[in-house]
């Protein structure tokens, strides 16, 4: 058994996207700041509606998946397939843009506050042009594993293995085999969980402080901490507890050519995406809505 160590830190930078939504970007802040298959992680949080109400008006995506996880406030969603949705606190939208979707994502406050994450997860070449689909995952369909000694884990995607038990999240069966866990630790609590050897993994502490691995390296607040290979992850919270996203996935190991919201393998495919979007040939088909299964034992 090998416990992963903290190998590289990608600090988050303050930026804005869409029509001026203020956010912090760690992964994806530059082309060198990716962790295959993960392309980008944005955290948005504010008590000031001026920071986010302009939202992300109509925009396209092709070639990857976007995962939106709300902690506070709402995100209203409309897409080119005529679907509408309203993500509330704790809800997740797992959208496979694949060959194309045009949508708008408009944040709404609840009691002035809005907080959440958007992750971009790459698709392998053979899946980049499959039909678009998405799952709206209500908070109630996301199981919470209560571990020993003050640790709770919300299992959004993949299966959590801990102490001989398994907790399966609602999102399964994706070829990059992603695990997306939101780990809540009380003061000084320790989380130890399995992550398959060979998968790329990273952490993002959005509340409190933590140390990682047997050598107890400090995980900076609001930075992506990329982990070495291994089959176990160990996180220990500081005096005030911590909340940490733990993400892992199977690397795709293909060239990545990105132009804004298009992520393909070659420049020619990017040009095709831009031409399709400009000519109106983009996202003409219905967007499949996938029913999310209720949680149960793996
Ligand atoms: Co979008």
mmCIF file of C-alpha atoms and ligand atoms in Angstrom:
data_model
loop_
_atom_site.group_PDB
_atom_site.id
_atom_site.type_symbol
_atom_site.label_atom_id
_atom_site.label_comp_id
_atom_site.label_asym_id
_atom_site.label_seq_id
_atom_site.Cartn_x
_atom_site.Cartn_y
_atom_site.Cartn_z
ATOM 1 C CA UNK A 1 0.000 0.000 0.000
ATOM 2 C CA UNK A 2 1.393 3.377 -1.007
ATOM 3 C CA UNK A 3 0.050 6.609 0.433
ATOM 4 C CA UNK A 4 0.066 9.475 -2.043
ATOM 5 C CA UNK A 5 2.028 12.607 -1.204
ATOM 6 C CA UNK A 6 1.490 16.225 -2.183
ATOM 7 C CA UNK A 7 3.618 16.698 -5.273
ATOM 8 C CA UNK A 8 2.689 20.009 -6.872
ATOM 9 C CA UNK A 9 0.556 22.986 -5.865
ATOM 10 C CA UNK A 10 -1.424 25.055 -8.361
ATOM 11 C CA UNK A 11 -2.536 28.221 -6.529
ATOM 12 C CA UNK A 12 -5.926 29.641 -7.469
ATOM 13 C CA UNK A 13 -5.989 33.024 -9.155
ATOM 14 C CA UNK A 14 -8.810 35.561 -9.006
ATOM 15 C CA UNK A 15 -10.374 35.972 -12.439
ATOM 16 C CA UNK A 16 -13.750 36.431 -14.041
ATOM 17 C CA UNK A 17 -15.609 34.558 -16.744
ATOM 18 C CA UNK A 18 -18.972 34.609 -18.499
ATOM 19 C CA UNK A 19 -20.465 38.108 -18.306
ATOM 20 C CA UNK A 20 -18.238 39.012 -15.358
ATOM 21 C CA UNK A 21 -18.688 36.345 -12.676
ATOM 22 C CA UNK A 22 -15.846 36.661 -10.182
ATOM 23 C CA UNK A 23 -14.221 33.341 -9.402
ATOM 24 C CA UNK A 24 -10.989 31.623 -8.404
ATOM 25 C CA UNK A 25 -9.382 29.317 -10.970
ATOM 26 C CA UNK A 26 -6.745 26.776 -9.945
ATOM 27 C CA UNK A 27 -6.602 23.966 -12.500
ATOM 28 C CA UNK A 28 -6.926 25.507 -15.945
ATOM 29 C CA UNK A 29 -5.401 28.862 -14.970
ATOM 30 C CA UNK A 30 -2.829 28.080 -17.689
ATOM 31 C CA UNK A 31 -2.351 25.302 -20.223
ATOM 32 C CA UNK A 32 0.346 23.803 -17.987
ATOM 33 C CA UNK A 33 -1.997 23.751 -15.010
ATOM 34 C CA UNK A 34 -4.015 20.683 -15.945
ATOM 35 C CA UNK A 35 -4.076 17.222 -14.413
ATOM 36 C CA UNK A 36 -5.243 14.773 -17.097
ATOM 37 C CA UNK A 37 -8.211 14.098 -17.401
ATOM 38 C CA UNK A 38 -9.024 17.253 -15.364
ATOM 39 C CA UNK A 39 -8.883 20.477 -17.371
ATOM 40 C CA UNK A 40 -10.153 23.161 -15.011
ATOM 41 C CA UNK A 41 -11.539 23.822 -11.540
ATOM 42 C CA UNK A 42 -13.302 27.091 -10.728
ATOM 43 C CA UNK A 43 -14.594 28.051 -7.307
ATOM 44 C CA UNK A 44 -17.097 30.887 -7.152
ATOM 45 C CA UNK A 45 -18.204 32.395 -3.844
ATOM 46 C CA UNK A 46 -19.540 35.781 -2.958
ATOM 47 C CA UNK A 47 -21.929 37.638 -0.708
ATOM 48 C CA UNK A 48 -22.204 40.428 -3.282
ATOM 49 C CA UNK A 49 -24.712 39.791 -6.092
ATOM 50 C CA UNK A 50 -22.812 42.256 -8.322
ATOM 51 C CA UNK A 51 -20.038 39.647 -8.442
ATOM 52 C CA UNK A 52 -22.169 37.037 -10.168
ATOM 53 C CA UNK A 53 -25.695 38.032 -11.246
ATOM 54 C CA UNK A 54 -24.584 38.747 -14.839
ATOM 55 C CA UNK A 55 -23.934 34.999 -15.011
ATOM 56 C CA UNK A 56 -22.797 32.911 -17.936
ATOM 57 C CA UNK A 57 -25.181 33.821 -20.787
ATOM 58 C CA UNK A 58 -25.590 31.583 -23.841
ATOM 59 C CA UNK A 59 -22.276 29.868 -24.723
ATOM 60 C CA UNK A 60 -21.163 26.632 -26.412
ATOM 61 C CA UNK A 61 -19.084 23.654 -25.256
ATOM 62 C CA UNK A 62 -17.605 20.781 -27.245
ATOM 63 C CA UNK A 63 -15.309 17.855 -26.449
ATOM 64 C CA UNK A 64 -15.544 17.475 -22.666
ATOM 65 C CA UNK A 65 -17.791 17.412 -19.582
ATOM 66 C CA UNK A 66 -18.718 20.218 -17.172
ATOM 67 C CA UNK A 67 -19.619 19.402 -13.580
ATOM 68 C CA UNK A 68 -21.338 22.082 -11.500
ATOM 69 C CA UNK A 69 -21.618 21.562 -7.738
ATOM 70 C CA UNK A 70 -23.526 24.184 -5.744
ATOM 71 C CA UNK A 71 -22.946 24.801 -2.044
ATOM 72 C CA UNK A 72 -25.090 27.937 -1.595
ATOM 73 C CA UNK A 73 -27.480 29.824 -3.829
ATOM 74 C CA UNK A 74 -28.879 28.633 -7.130
ATOM 75 C CA UNK A 75 -27.816 28.178 -10.745
ATOM 76 C CA UNK A 76 -30.515 28.372 -13.395
ATOM 77 C CA UNK A 77 -29.774 26.443 -16.536
ATOM 78 C CA UNK A 78 -31.178 26.504 -20.089
ATOM 79 C CA UNK A 79 -29.792 24.557 -23.033
ATOM 80 C CA UNK A 80 -30.100 24.223 -26.791
ATOM 81 C CA UNK A 81 -32.134 21.043 -26.358
ATOM 82 C CA UNK A 82 -34.894 22.972 -24.584
ATOM 83 C CA UNK A 83 -34.023 21.655 -21.133
ATOM 84 C CA UNK A 84 -34.242 23.885 -18.093
ATOM 85 C CA UNK A 85 -32.988 23.241 -14.606
ATOM 86 C CA UNK A 86 -32.446 24.967 -11.290
ATOM 87 C CA UNK A 87 -29.555 23.716 -9.194
ATOM 88 C CA UNK A 88 -29.949 24.452 -5.492
ATOM 89 C CA UNK A 89 -27.609 24.009 -2.531
ATOM 90 C CA UNK A 90 -25.922 20.591 -2.628
ATOM 91 C CA UNK A 91 -27.148 19.791 -6.145
ATOM 92 C CA UNK A 92 -24.865 18.681 -8.972
ATOM 93 C CA UNK A 93 -25.218 18.925 -12.735
ATOM 94 C CA UNK A 94 -23.018 16.507 -14.687
ATOM 95 C CA UNK A 95 -23.113 17.643 -18.294
ATOM 96 C CA UNK A 96 -21.460 15.712 -21.102
ATOM 97 C CA UNK A 97 -21.171 18.386 -23.793
ATOM 98 C CA UNK A 98 -19.460 15.950 -26.207
ATOM 99 C CA UNK A 99 -20.236 17.064 -29.795
ATOM 100 C CA UNK A 100 -22.022 20.148 -28.686
ATOM 101 C CA UNK A 101 -24.311 22.034 -26.401
ATOM 102 C CA UNK A 102 -25.208 25.720 -26.161
ATOM 103 C CA UNK A 103 -26.412 26.735 -22.739
ATOM 104 C CA UNK A 104 -26.705 29.498 -20.186
ATOM 105 C CA UNK A 105 -25.834 29.225 -16.509
ATOM 106 C CA UNK A 106 -27.260 32.050 -14.418
ATOM 107 C CA UNK A 107 -26.391 32.215 -10.708
ATOM 108 C CA UNK A 108 -29.092 33.338 -8.293
ATOM 109 C CA UNK A 109 -28.599 34.299 -4.688
ATOM 110 C CA UNK A 110 -30.208 32.828 -1.638
ATOM 111 C CA UNK A 111 -29.898 35.282 1.261
ATOM 112 C CA UNK A 112 -27.276 37.114 -0.787
ATOM 113 C CA UNK A 113 -24.879 34.222 -0.901
ATOM 114 C CA UNK A 114 -23.677 32.124 -3.833
ATOM 115 C CA UNK A 115 -21.003 29.456 -3.647
ATOM 116 C CA UNK A 116 -20.026 26.457 -5.752
ATOM 117 C CA UNK A 117 -17.618 24.825 -8.147
ATOM 118 C CA UNK A 118 -17.324 24.065 -11.824
ATOM 119 C CA UNK A 119 -15.009 21.276 -12.943
ATOM 120 C CA UNK A 120 -14.074 20.527 -16.573
ATOM 121 C CA UNK A 121 -13.325 16.891 -17.263
ATOM 122 C CA UNK A 122 -11.886 15.839 -20.610
ATOM 123 C CA UNK A 123 -13.315 13.150 -22.911
ATOM 124 C CA UNK A 124 -11.173 10.717 -24.929
ATOM 125 C CA UNK A 125 -11.048 11.250 -28.729
ATOM 126 C CA UNK A 126 -13.519 8.442 -29.382
ATOM 127 C CA UNK A 127 -16.158 10.142 -27.179
ATOM 128 C CA UNK A 128 -15.674 13.800 -28.081
ATOM 129 C CA UNK A 129 -18.287 13.675 -30.843
ATOM 130 C CA UNK A 130 -20.919 11.524 -29.145
ATOM 131 C CA UNK A 131 -24.346 13.113 -28.511
ATOM 132 C CA UNK A 132 -24.679 15.591 -25.630
ATOM 133 C CA UNK A 133 -26.339 14.463 -22.414
ATOM 134 C CA UNK A 134 -26.607 15.517 -18.821
ATOM 135 C CA UNK A 135 -27.712 14.414 -15.385
ATOM 136 C CA UNK A 136 -29.196 16.743 -12.796
ATOM 137 C CA UNK A 137 -28.314 15.144 -9.478
ATOM 138 C CA UNK A 138 -30.400 16.420 -6.557
ATOM 139 C CA UNK A 139 -28.589 16.791 -3.227
ATOM 140 C CA UNK A 140 -30.749 13.970 -1.816
ATOM 141 C CA UNK A 141 -29.358 11.488 -4.359
ATOM 142 C CA UNK A 142 -25.783 12.069 -3.183
ATOM 143 C CA UNK A 143 -24.912 9.617 -0.391
ATOM 144 C CA UNK A 144 -22.989 10.835 2.648
ATOM 145 C CA UNK A 145 -20.651 8.228 4.147
ATOM 146 C CA UNK A 146 -20.111 8.815 7.860
ATOM 147 C CA UNK A 147 -16.684 7.486 8.715
ATOM 148 C CA UNK A 148 -15.079 7.114 12.119
ATOM 149 C CA UNK A 149 -13.802 10.033 14.171
ATOM 150 C CA UNK A 150 -15.467 13.071 12.652
ATOM 151 C CA UNK A 151 -15.227 12.454 8.914
ATOM 152 C CA UNK A 152 -18.127 12.687 6.460
ATOM 153 C CA UNK A 153 -17.774 12.212 2.722
ATOM 154 C CA UNK A 154 -20.318 13.231 0.078
ATOM 155 C CA UNK A 155 -19.831 10.777 -2.772
ATOM 156 C CA UNK A 156 -20.761 12.612 -5.991
ATOM 157 C CA UNK A 157 -19.085 10.337 -8.537
ATOM 158 C CA UNK A 158 -17.434 6.938 -8.402
ATOM 159 C CA UNK A 159 -17.291 4.700 -5.361
ATOM 160 C CA UNK A 160 -15.692 5.470 -2.003
ATOM 161 C CA UNK A 161 -13.843 2.516 -0.454
ATOM 162 C CA UNK A 162 -13.031 2.886 3.205
ATOM 163 C CA UNK A 163 -12.311 0.330 5.899
ATOM 164 C CA UNK A 164 -13.700 -2.571 3.883
ATOM 165 C CA UNK A 165 -16.946 -0.742 3.044
ATOM 166 C CA UNK A 166 -18.096 0.845 -0.196
ATOM 167 C CA UNK A 167 -20.348 3.822 -0.880
ATOM 168 C CA UNK A 168 -21.398 4.322 -4.500
ATOM 169 C CA UNK A 169 -22.135 7.824 -5.798
ATOM 170 C CA UNK A 170 -24.879 8.564 -8.347
ATOM 171 C CA UNK A 171 -22.467 9.194 -11.249
ATOM 172 C CA UNK A 172 -20.937 5.930 -12.502
ATOM 173 C CA UNK A 173 -19.804 4.337 -15.745
ATOM 174 C CA UNK A 174 -17.737 7.215 -17.198
ATOM 175 C CA UNK A 175 -14.687 6.044 -19.163
ATOM 176 C CA UNK A 176 -12.246 8.214 -17.178
ATOM 177 C CA UNK A 177 -13.618 6.519 -14.017
ATOM 178 C CA UNK A 178 -13.800 9.786 -12.039
ATOM 179 C CA UNK A 179 -14.162 9.907 -8.291
ATOM 180 C CA UNK A 180 -15.513 13.196 -6.924
ATOM 181 C CA UNK A 181 -15.676 13.321 -3.130
ATOM 182 C CA UNK A 182 -16.426 16.280 -0.838
ATOM 183 C CA UNK A 183 -14.626 15.398 2.412
ATOM 184 C CA UNK A 184 -15.721 17.152 5.629
ATOM 185 C CA UNK A 185 -13.327 16.776 8.555
ATOM 186 C CA UNK A 186 -13.784 17.869 12.158
ATOM 187 C CA UNK A 187 -10.791 19.407 13.959
ATOM 188 C CA UNK A 188 -7.776 17.057 13.769
ATOM 189 C CA UNK A 189 -9.840 14.337 12.045
ATOM 190 C CA UNK A 190 -8.097 12.032 9.572
ATOM 191 C CA UNK A 191 -9.546 10.702 6.305
ATOM 192 C CA UNK A 192 -7.962 7.714 4.607
ATOM 193 C CA UNK A 193 -9.478 6.389 1.423
ATOM 194 C CA UNK A 194 -8.508 4.326 -1.586
ATOM 195 C CA UNK A 195 -7.808 5.850 -4.999
ATOM 196 C CA UNK A 196 -6.768 3.450 -7.793
ATOM 197 C CA UNK A 197 -3.041 3.391 -8.513
ATOM 198 C CA UNK A 198 -2.291 4.970 -11.887
ATOM 199 C CA UNK A 199 -5.165 7.453 -11.677
ATOM 200 C CA UNK A 200 -4.356 11.153 -11.392
ATOM 201 C CA UNK A 201 -5.661 12.717 -8.180
ATOM 202 C CA UNK A 202 -5.810 16.178 -6.649
ATOM 203 C CA UNK A 203 -7.243 17.963 -3.628
ATOM 204 C CA UNK A 204 -8.791 21.402 -3.172
ATOM 205 C CA UNK A 205 -9.279 22.761 0.376
ATOM 206 C CA UNK A 206 -12.148 25.243 0.280
ATOM 207 C CA UNK A 207 -12.513 25.574 4.044
ATOM 208 C CA UNK A 208 -9.911 25.275 6.784
ATOM 209 C CA UNK A 209 -6.449 23.793 6.632
ATOM 210 C CA UNK A 210 -5.171 20.262 6.197
ATOM 211 C CA UNK A 211 -1.988 18.251 5.844
ATOM 212 C CA UNK A 212 -1.619 15.489 3.279
ATOM 213 C CA UNK A 213 0.165 12.127 3.197
ATOM 214 C CA UNK A 214 2.410 10.366 5.700
ATOM 215 C CA UNK A 215 4.932 13.206 5.439
ATOM 216 C CA UNK A 216 2.159 15.693 6.408
ATOM 217 C CA UNK A 217 2.743 18.383 3.806
ATOM 218 C CA UNK A 218 0.478 21.428 4.240
ATOM 219 C CA UNK A 219 -2.289 21.830 1.687
ATOM 220 C CA UNK A 220 -2.688 25.532 0.992
ATOM 221 C CA UNK A 221 -6.153 27.034 1.220
ATOM 222 C CA UNK A 222 -7.887 27.466 -2.161
ATOM 223 C CA UNK A 223 -5.117 25.761 -4.149
ATOM 224 C CA UNK A 224 -5.180 22.523 -6.125
ATOM 225 C CA UNK A 225 -2.794 20.032 -4.529
ATOM 226 C CA UNK A 226 -1.706 17.446 -7.116
ATOM 227 C CA UNK A 227 -0.840 14.068 -5.608
ATOM 228 C CA UNK A 228 1.858 11.533 -6.442
ATOM 229 C CA UNK A 229 0.808 8.048 -7.553
ATOM 230 C CA UNK A 230 -0.277 5.544 -4.934
ATOM 231 C CA UNK A 231 -3.371 3.670 -3.856
ATOM 232 C CA UNK A 232 -4.353 5.599 -0.709
ATOM 233 C CA UNK A 233 -4.999 9.242 0.136
ATOM 234 C CA UNK A 234 -4.559 10.563 3.686
ATOM 235 C CA UNK A 235 -5.881 13.988 4.742
ATOM 236 C CA UNK A 236 -5.613 15.359 8.295
ATOM 237 C CA UNK A 237 -7.532 18.487 9.246
ATOM 238 C CA UNK A 238 -6.081 21.346 11.280
ATOM 239 C CA UNK A 239 -7.459 22.898 14.495
ATOM 240 C CA UNK A 240 -10.603 24.262 12.868
ATOM 241 C CA UNK A 241 -11.487 21.283 10.697
ATOM 242 C CA UNK A 242 -11.470 21.332 6.914
ATOM 243 C CA UNK A 243 -13.552 20.769 3.810
ATOM 244 C CA UNK A 244 -11.622 19.322 0.914
ATOM 245 C CA UNK A 245 -12.603 18.180 -2.570
ATOM 246 C CA UNK A 246 -10.850 14.947 -3.568
ATOM 247 C CA UNK A 247 -10.869 14.204 -7.298
ATOM 248 C CA UNK A 248 -9.277 11.373 -9.215
ATOM 249 C CA UNK A 249 -9.577 9.944 -12.710
ATOM 250 C CA UNK A 250 -7.913 7.771 -15.287
ATOM 251 C CA UNK A 251 -5.567 9.837 -17.477
ATOM 252 C CA UNK A 252 -6.506 9.973 -21.185
ATOM 253 C CA UNK A 253 -2.947 10.634 -22.460
ATOM 254 C CA UNK A 254 -3.974 12.325 -25.717
ATOM 255 C CA UNK A 255 -3.045 15.753 -27.102
ATOM 256 C CA UNK A 256 -5.235 18.568 -25.735
ATOM 257 C CA UNK A 257 -5.985 21.547 -27.966
ATOM 258 C CA UNK A 258 -8.237 24.080 -26.244
ATOM 259 C CA UNK A 259 -9.828 27.212 -27.616
ATOM 260 C CA UNK A 260 -12.090 28.714 -24.947
ATOM 261 C CA UNK A 261 -15.064 26.371 -24.520
ATOM 262 C CA UNK A 262 -13.873 23.859 -27.146
ATOM 263 C CA UNK A 263 -11.424 21.105 -26.099
ATOM 264 C CA UNK A 264 -10.329 18.774 -28.896
ATOM 265 C CA UNK A 265 -7.241 16.799 -29.982
ATOM 266 C CA UNK A 266 -6.157 18.832 -33.046
ATOM 267 C CA UNK A 267 -6.279 22.383 -34.402
ATOM 268 C CA UNK A 268 -8.395 21.184 -37.327
ATOM 269 C CA UNK A 269 -11.038 19.893 -34.913
ATOM 270 C CA UNK A 270 -11.028 23.264 -33.129
ATOM 271 C CA UNK A 271 -11.502 25.076 -36.447
ATOM 272 C CA UNK A 272 -14.379 22.725 -37.230
ATOM 273 C CA UNK A 273 -15.989 23.507 -33.860
ATOM 274 C CA UNK A 274 -15.657 27.280 -34.407
ATOM 275 C CA UNK A 275 -17.067 26.968 -37.944
ATOM 276 C CA UNK A 276 -19.952 24.780 -36.778
ATOM 277 C CA UNK A 277 -20.796 27.307 -34.056
ATOM 278 C CA UNK A 278 -20.578 30.342 -36.372
ATOM 279 C CA UNK A 279 -22.601 28.693 -39.132
ATOM 280 C CA UNK A 280 -25.382 27.652 -36.784
ATOM 281 C CA UNK A 281 -24.725 23.944 -37.376
ATOM 282 C CA UNK A 282 -23.841 23.432 -33.722
ATOM 283 C CA UNK A 283 -25.953 21.632 -31.120
ATOM 284 C CA UNK A 284 -28.989 21.029 -33.320
ATOM 285 C CA UNK A 285 -30.045 17.764 -31.702
ATOM 286 C CA UNK A 286 -31.952 17.099 -28.493
ATOM 287 C CA UNK A 287 -29.855 16.860 -25.336
ATOM 288 C CA UNK A 288 -30.460 13.574 -23.561
ATOM 289 C CA UNK A 289 -31.379 13.864 -19.908
ATOM 290 C CA UNK A 290 -30.164 10.897 -17.870
ATOM 291 C CA UNK A 291 -32.174 9.743 -14.905
ATOM 292 C CA UNK A 292 -30.033 9.501 -11.793
ATOM 293 C CA UNK A 293 -30.352 6.348 -9.742
ATOM 294 C CA UNK A 294 -30.971 6.614 -6.029
ATOM 295 C CA UNK A 295 -27.974 5.789 -3.840
ATOM 296 C CA UNK A 296 -27.401 2.256 -2.634
ATOM 297 C CA UNK A 297 -24.634 -0.113 -1.636
ATOM 298 C CA UNK A 298 -22.038 -0.763 -4.349
HETATM 299 CO CO1 LIG B 1 -21.074 26.281 -19.644
#
